[in-house]
PDB file of C-alpha atoms in Angstrom:
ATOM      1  CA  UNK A  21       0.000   0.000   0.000  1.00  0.00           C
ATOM      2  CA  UNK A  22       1.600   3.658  -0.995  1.00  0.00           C
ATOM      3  CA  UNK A  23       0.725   6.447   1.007  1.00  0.00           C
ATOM      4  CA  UNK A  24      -0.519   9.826  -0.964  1.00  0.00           C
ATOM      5  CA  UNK A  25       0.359  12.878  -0.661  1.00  0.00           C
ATOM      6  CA  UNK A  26      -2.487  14.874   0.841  1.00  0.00           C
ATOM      7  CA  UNK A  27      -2.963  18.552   0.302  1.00  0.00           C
ATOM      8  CA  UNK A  28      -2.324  20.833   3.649  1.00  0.00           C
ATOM      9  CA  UNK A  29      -5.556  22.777   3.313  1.00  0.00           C
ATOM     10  CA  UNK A  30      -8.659  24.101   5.407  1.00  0.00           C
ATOM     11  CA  UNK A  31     -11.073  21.135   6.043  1.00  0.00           C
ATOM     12  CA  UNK A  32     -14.282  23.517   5.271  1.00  0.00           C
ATOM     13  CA  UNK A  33     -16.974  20.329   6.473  1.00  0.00           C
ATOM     14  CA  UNK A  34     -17.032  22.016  10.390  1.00  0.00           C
ATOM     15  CA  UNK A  35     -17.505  18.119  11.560  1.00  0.00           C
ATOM     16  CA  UNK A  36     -14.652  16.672   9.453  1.00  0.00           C
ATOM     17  CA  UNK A  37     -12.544  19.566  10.802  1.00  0.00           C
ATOM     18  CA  UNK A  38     -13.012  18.683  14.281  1.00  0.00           C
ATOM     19  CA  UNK A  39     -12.593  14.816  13.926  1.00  0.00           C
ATOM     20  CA  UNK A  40      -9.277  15.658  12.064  1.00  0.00           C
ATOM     21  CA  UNK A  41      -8.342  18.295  15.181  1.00  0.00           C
ATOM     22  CA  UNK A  42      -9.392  15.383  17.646  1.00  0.00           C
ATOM     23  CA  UNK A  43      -7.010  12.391  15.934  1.00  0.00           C
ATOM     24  CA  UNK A  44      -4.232  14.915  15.269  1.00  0.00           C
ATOM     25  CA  UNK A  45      -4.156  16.521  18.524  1.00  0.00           C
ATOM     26  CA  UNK A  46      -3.856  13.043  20.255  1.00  0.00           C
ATOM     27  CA  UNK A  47      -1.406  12.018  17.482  1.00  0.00           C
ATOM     28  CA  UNK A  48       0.701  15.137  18.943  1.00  0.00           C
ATOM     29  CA  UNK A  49       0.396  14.628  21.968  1.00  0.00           C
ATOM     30  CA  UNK A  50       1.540  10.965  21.549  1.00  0.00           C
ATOM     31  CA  UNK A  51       4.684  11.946  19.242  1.00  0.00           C
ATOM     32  CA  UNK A  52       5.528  14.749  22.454  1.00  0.00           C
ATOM     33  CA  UNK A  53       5.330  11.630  24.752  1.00  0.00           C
ATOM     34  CA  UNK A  54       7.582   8.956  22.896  1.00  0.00           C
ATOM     35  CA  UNK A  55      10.610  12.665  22.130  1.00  0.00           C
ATOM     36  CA  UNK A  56      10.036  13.297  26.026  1.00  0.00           C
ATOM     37  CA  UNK A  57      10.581   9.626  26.697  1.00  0.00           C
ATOM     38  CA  UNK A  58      13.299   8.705  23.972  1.00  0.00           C
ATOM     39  CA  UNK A  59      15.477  12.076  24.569  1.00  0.00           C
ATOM     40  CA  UNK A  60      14.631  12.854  28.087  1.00  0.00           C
ATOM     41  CA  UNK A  61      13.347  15.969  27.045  1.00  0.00           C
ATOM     42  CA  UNK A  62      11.518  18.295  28.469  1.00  0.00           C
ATOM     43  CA  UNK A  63       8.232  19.751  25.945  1.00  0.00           C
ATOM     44  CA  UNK A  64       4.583  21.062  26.246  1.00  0.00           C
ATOM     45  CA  UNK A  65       2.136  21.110  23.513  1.00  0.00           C
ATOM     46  CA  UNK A  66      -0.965  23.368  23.737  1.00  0.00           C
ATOM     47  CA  UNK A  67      -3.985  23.390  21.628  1.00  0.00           C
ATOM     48  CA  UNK A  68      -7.257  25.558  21.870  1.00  0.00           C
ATOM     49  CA  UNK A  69     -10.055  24.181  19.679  1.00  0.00           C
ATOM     50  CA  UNK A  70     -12.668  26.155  18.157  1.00  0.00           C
ATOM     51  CA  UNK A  71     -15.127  25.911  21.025  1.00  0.00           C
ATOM     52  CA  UNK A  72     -12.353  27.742  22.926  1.00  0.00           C
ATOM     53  CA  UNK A  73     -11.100  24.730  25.066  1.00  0.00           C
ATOM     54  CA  UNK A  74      -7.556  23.913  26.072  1.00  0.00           C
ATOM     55  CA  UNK A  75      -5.862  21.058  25.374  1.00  0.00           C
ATOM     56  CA  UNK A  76      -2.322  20.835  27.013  1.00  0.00           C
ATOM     57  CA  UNK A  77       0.407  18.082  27.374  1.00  0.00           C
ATOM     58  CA  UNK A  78       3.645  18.796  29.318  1.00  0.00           C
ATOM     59  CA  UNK A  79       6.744  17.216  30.825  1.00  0.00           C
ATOM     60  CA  UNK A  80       7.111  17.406  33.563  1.00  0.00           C
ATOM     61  CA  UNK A  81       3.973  19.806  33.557  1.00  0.00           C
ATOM     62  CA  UNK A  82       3.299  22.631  30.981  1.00  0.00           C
ATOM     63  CA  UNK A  83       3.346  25.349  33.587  1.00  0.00           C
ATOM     64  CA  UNK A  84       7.085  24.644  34.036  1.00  0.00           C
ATOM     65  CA  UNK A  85       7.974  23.824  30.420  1.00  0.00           C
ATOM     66  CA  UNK A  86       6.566  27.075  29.865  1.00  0.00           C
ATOM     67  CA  UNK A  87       8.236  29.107  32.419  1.00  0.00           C
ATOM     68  CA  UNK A  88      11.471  27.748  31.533  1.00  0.00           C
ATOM     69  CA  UNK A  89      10.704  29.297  27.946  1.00  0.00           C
ATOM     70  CA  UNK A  90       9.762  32.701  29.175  1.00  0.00           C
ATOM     71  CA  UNK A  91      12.541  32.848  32.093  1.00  0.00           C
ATOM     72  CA  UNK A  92      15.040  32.002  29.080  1.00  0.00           C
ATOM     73  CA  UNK A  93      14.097  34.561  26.237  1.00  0.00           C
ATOM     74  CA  UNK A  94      12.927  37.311  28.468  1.00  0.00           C
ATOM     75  CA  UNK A  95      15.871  40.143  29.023  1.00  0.00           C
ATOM     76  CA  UNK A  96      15.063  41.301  32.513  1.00  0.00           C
ATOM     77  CA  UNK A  97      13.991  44.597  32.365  1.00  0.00           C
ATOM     78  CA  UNK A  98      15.578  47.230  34.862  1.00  0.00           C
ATOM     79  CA  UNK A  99      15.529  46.287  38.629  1.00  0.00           C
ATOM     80  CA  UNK A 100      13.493  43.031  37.656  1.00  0.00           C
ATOM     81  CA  UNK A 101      14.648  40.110  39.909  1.00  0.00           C
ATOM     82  CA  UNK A 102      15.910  37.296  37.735  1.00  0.00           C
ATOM     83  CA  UNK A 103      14.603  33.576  39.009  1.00  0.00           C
ATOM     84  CA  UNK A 104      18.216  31.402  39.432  1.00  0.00           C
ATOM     85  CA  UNK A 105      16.646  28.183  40.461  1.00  0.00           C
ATOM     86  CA  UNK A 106      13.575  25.924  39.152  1.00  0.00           C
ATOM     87  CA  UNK A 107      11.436  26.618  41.988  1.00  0.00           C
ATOM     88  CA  UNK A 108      11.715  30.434  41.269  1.00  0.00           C
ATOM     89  CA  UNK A 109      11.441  30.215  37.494  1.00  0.00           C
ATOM     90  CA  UNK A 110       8.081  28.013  38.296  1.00  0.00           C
ATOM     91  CA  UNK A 111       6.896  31.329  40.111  1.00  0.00           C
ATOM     92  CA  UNK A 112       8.187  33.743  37.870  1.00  0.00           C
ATOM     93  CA  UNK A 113       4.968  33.509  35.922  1.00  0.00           C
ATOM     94  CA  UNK A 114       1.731  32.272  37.031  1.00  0.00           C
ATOM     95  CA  UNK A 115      -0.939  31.630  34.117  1.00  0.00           C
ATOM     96  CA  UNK A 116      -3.998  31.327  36.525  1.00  0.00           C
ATOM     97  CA  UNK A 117      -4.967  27.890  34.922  1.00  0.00           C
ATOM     98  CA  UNK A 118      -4.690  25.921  37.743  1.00  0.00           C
ATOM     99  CA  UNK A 119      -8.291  27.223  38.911  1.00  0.00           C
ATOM    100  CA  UNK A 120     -10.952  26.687  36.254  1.00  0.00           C
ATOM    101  CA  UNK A 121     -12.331  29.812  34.434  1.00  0.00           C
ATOM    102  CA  UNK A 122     -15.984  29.237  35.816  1.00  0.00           C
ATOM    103  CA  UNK A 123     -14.313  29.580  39.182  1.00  0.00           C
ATOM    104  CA  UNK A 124     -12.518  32.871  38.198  1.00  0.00           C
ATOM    105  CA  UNK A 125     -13.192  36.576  39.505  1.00  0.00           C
ATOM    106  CA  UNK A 126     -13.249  39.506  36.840  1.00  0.00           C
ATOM    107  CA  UNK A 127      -9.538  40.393  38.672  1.00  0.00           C
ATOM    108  CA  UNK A 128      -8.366  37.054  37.931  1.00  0.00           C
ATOM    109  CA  UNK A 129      -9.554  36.913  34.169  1.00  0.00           C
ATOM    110  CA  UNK A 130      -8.195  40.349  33.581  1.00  0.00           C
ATOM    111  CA  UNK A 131      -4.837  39.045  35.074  1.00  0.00           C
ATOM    112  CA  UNK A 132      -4.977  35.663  32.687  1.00  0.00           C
ATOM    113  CA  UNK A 133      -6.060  38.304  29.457  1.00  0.00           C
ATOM    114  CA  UNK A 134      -3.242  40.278  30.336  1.00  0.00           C
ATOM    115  CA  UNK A 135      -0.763  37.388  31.149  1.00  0.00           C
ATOM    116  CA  UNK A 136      -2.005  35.410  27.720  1.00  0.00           C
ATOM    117  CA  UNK A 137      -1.295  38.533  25.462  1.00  0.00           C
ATOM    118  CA  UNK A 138       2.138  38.933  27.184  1.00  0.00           C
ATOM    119  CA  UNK A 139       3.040  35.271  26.313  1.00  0.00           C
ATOM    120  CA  UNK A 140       1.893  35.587  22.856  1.00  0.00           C
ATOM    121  CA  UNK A 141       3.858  38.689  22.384  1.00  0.00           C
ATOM    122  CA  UNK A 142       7.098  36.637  23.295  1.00  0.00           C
ATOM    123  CA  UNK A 143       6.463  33.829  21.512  1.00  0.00           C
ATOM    124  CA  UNK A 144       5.735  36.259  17.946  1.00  0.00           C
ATOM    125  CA  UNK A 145       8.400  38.177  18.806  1.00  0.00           C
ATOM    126  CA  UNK A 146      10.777  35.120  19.291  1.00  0.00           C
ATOM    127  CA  UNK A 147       9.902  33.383  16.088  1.00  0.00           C
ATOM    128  CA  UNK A 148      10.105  36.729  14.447  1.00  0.00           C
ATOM    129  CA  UNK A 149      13.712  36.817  15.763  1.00  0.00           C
ATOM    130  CA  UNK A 150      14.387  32.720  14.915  1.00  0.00           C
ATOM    131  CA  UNK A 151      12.801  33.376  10.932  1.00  0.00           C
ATOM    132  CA  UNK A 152      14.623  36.386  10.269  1.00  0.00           C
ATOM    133  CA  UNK A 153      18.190  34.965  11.745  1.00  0.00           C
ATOM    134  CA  UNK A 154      17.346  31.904   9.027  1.00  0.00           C
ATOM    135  CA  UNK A 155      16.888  33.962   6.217  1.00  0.00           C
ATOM    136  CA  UNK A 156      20.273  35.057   6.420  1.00  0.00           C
TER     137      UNK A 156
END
């Protein structure tokens, strides 16, 4: 049996499109578990689907995974405490998802919009910074 190429388009059908998210996202999630296991490496894989749901995998937990990546790229701005160990860089930023949203204040949200935005910021700016050093 030969495998085809297939196409990397949008899958218009809404149902076919979220059957394709479900296998693929586990299919990540697997191929994250067997590089973490094989190259005792340390990843975290999030997903939000169209409903708006989250869908994270992490080792040894996303929150530090992530952290790690923020701690590593940020510059620390002027009089900002750097974090020097791993229990400081797993405070160094909190993403509120340890509570669930319904249980949430309007302070809290704001904190988690504000936090998100921050984190998406680095991670543009970062791949901004890894394309244009490849184009070289």
């Amino acid at each position: 049996m030969v495998r085809t190429k297939v196409e990397i388009k949008k899958i218009e059908d809404k149902a076919k499109r979220h059957t394709t998210f479900t296998k693929r996202r586990q299919g990540l999630f697997k191929k994250t578990k067997e590089l973490v296991k094989r190259c005792d490496a340390e990843a975290a894989v999030i997903t939000f689907s169209l409903a708006g749901n989250i869908f994270a995998f992490g080792h040894p937990s996303v929150d530090t995974v992530v952290n790690r990546y923020i701690a590593a790229t940020s510059a620390p701005e002027i009089g900002e405490v750097v974090p020097v160990d791993e229990e400081a860089v797993e405070d160094y930023v909190t993403l509120g998802l340890e509570v669930p949203l319904d249980d949430m204040g309007m302070d809290e949200l704001d904190e988690l919009d504000r936090t998100m935005k921050e984190m998406k910021k680095k991670v543009v700016d970062r791949i901004d910074g890894i394309a244009s050093g490849s184009k070289k």
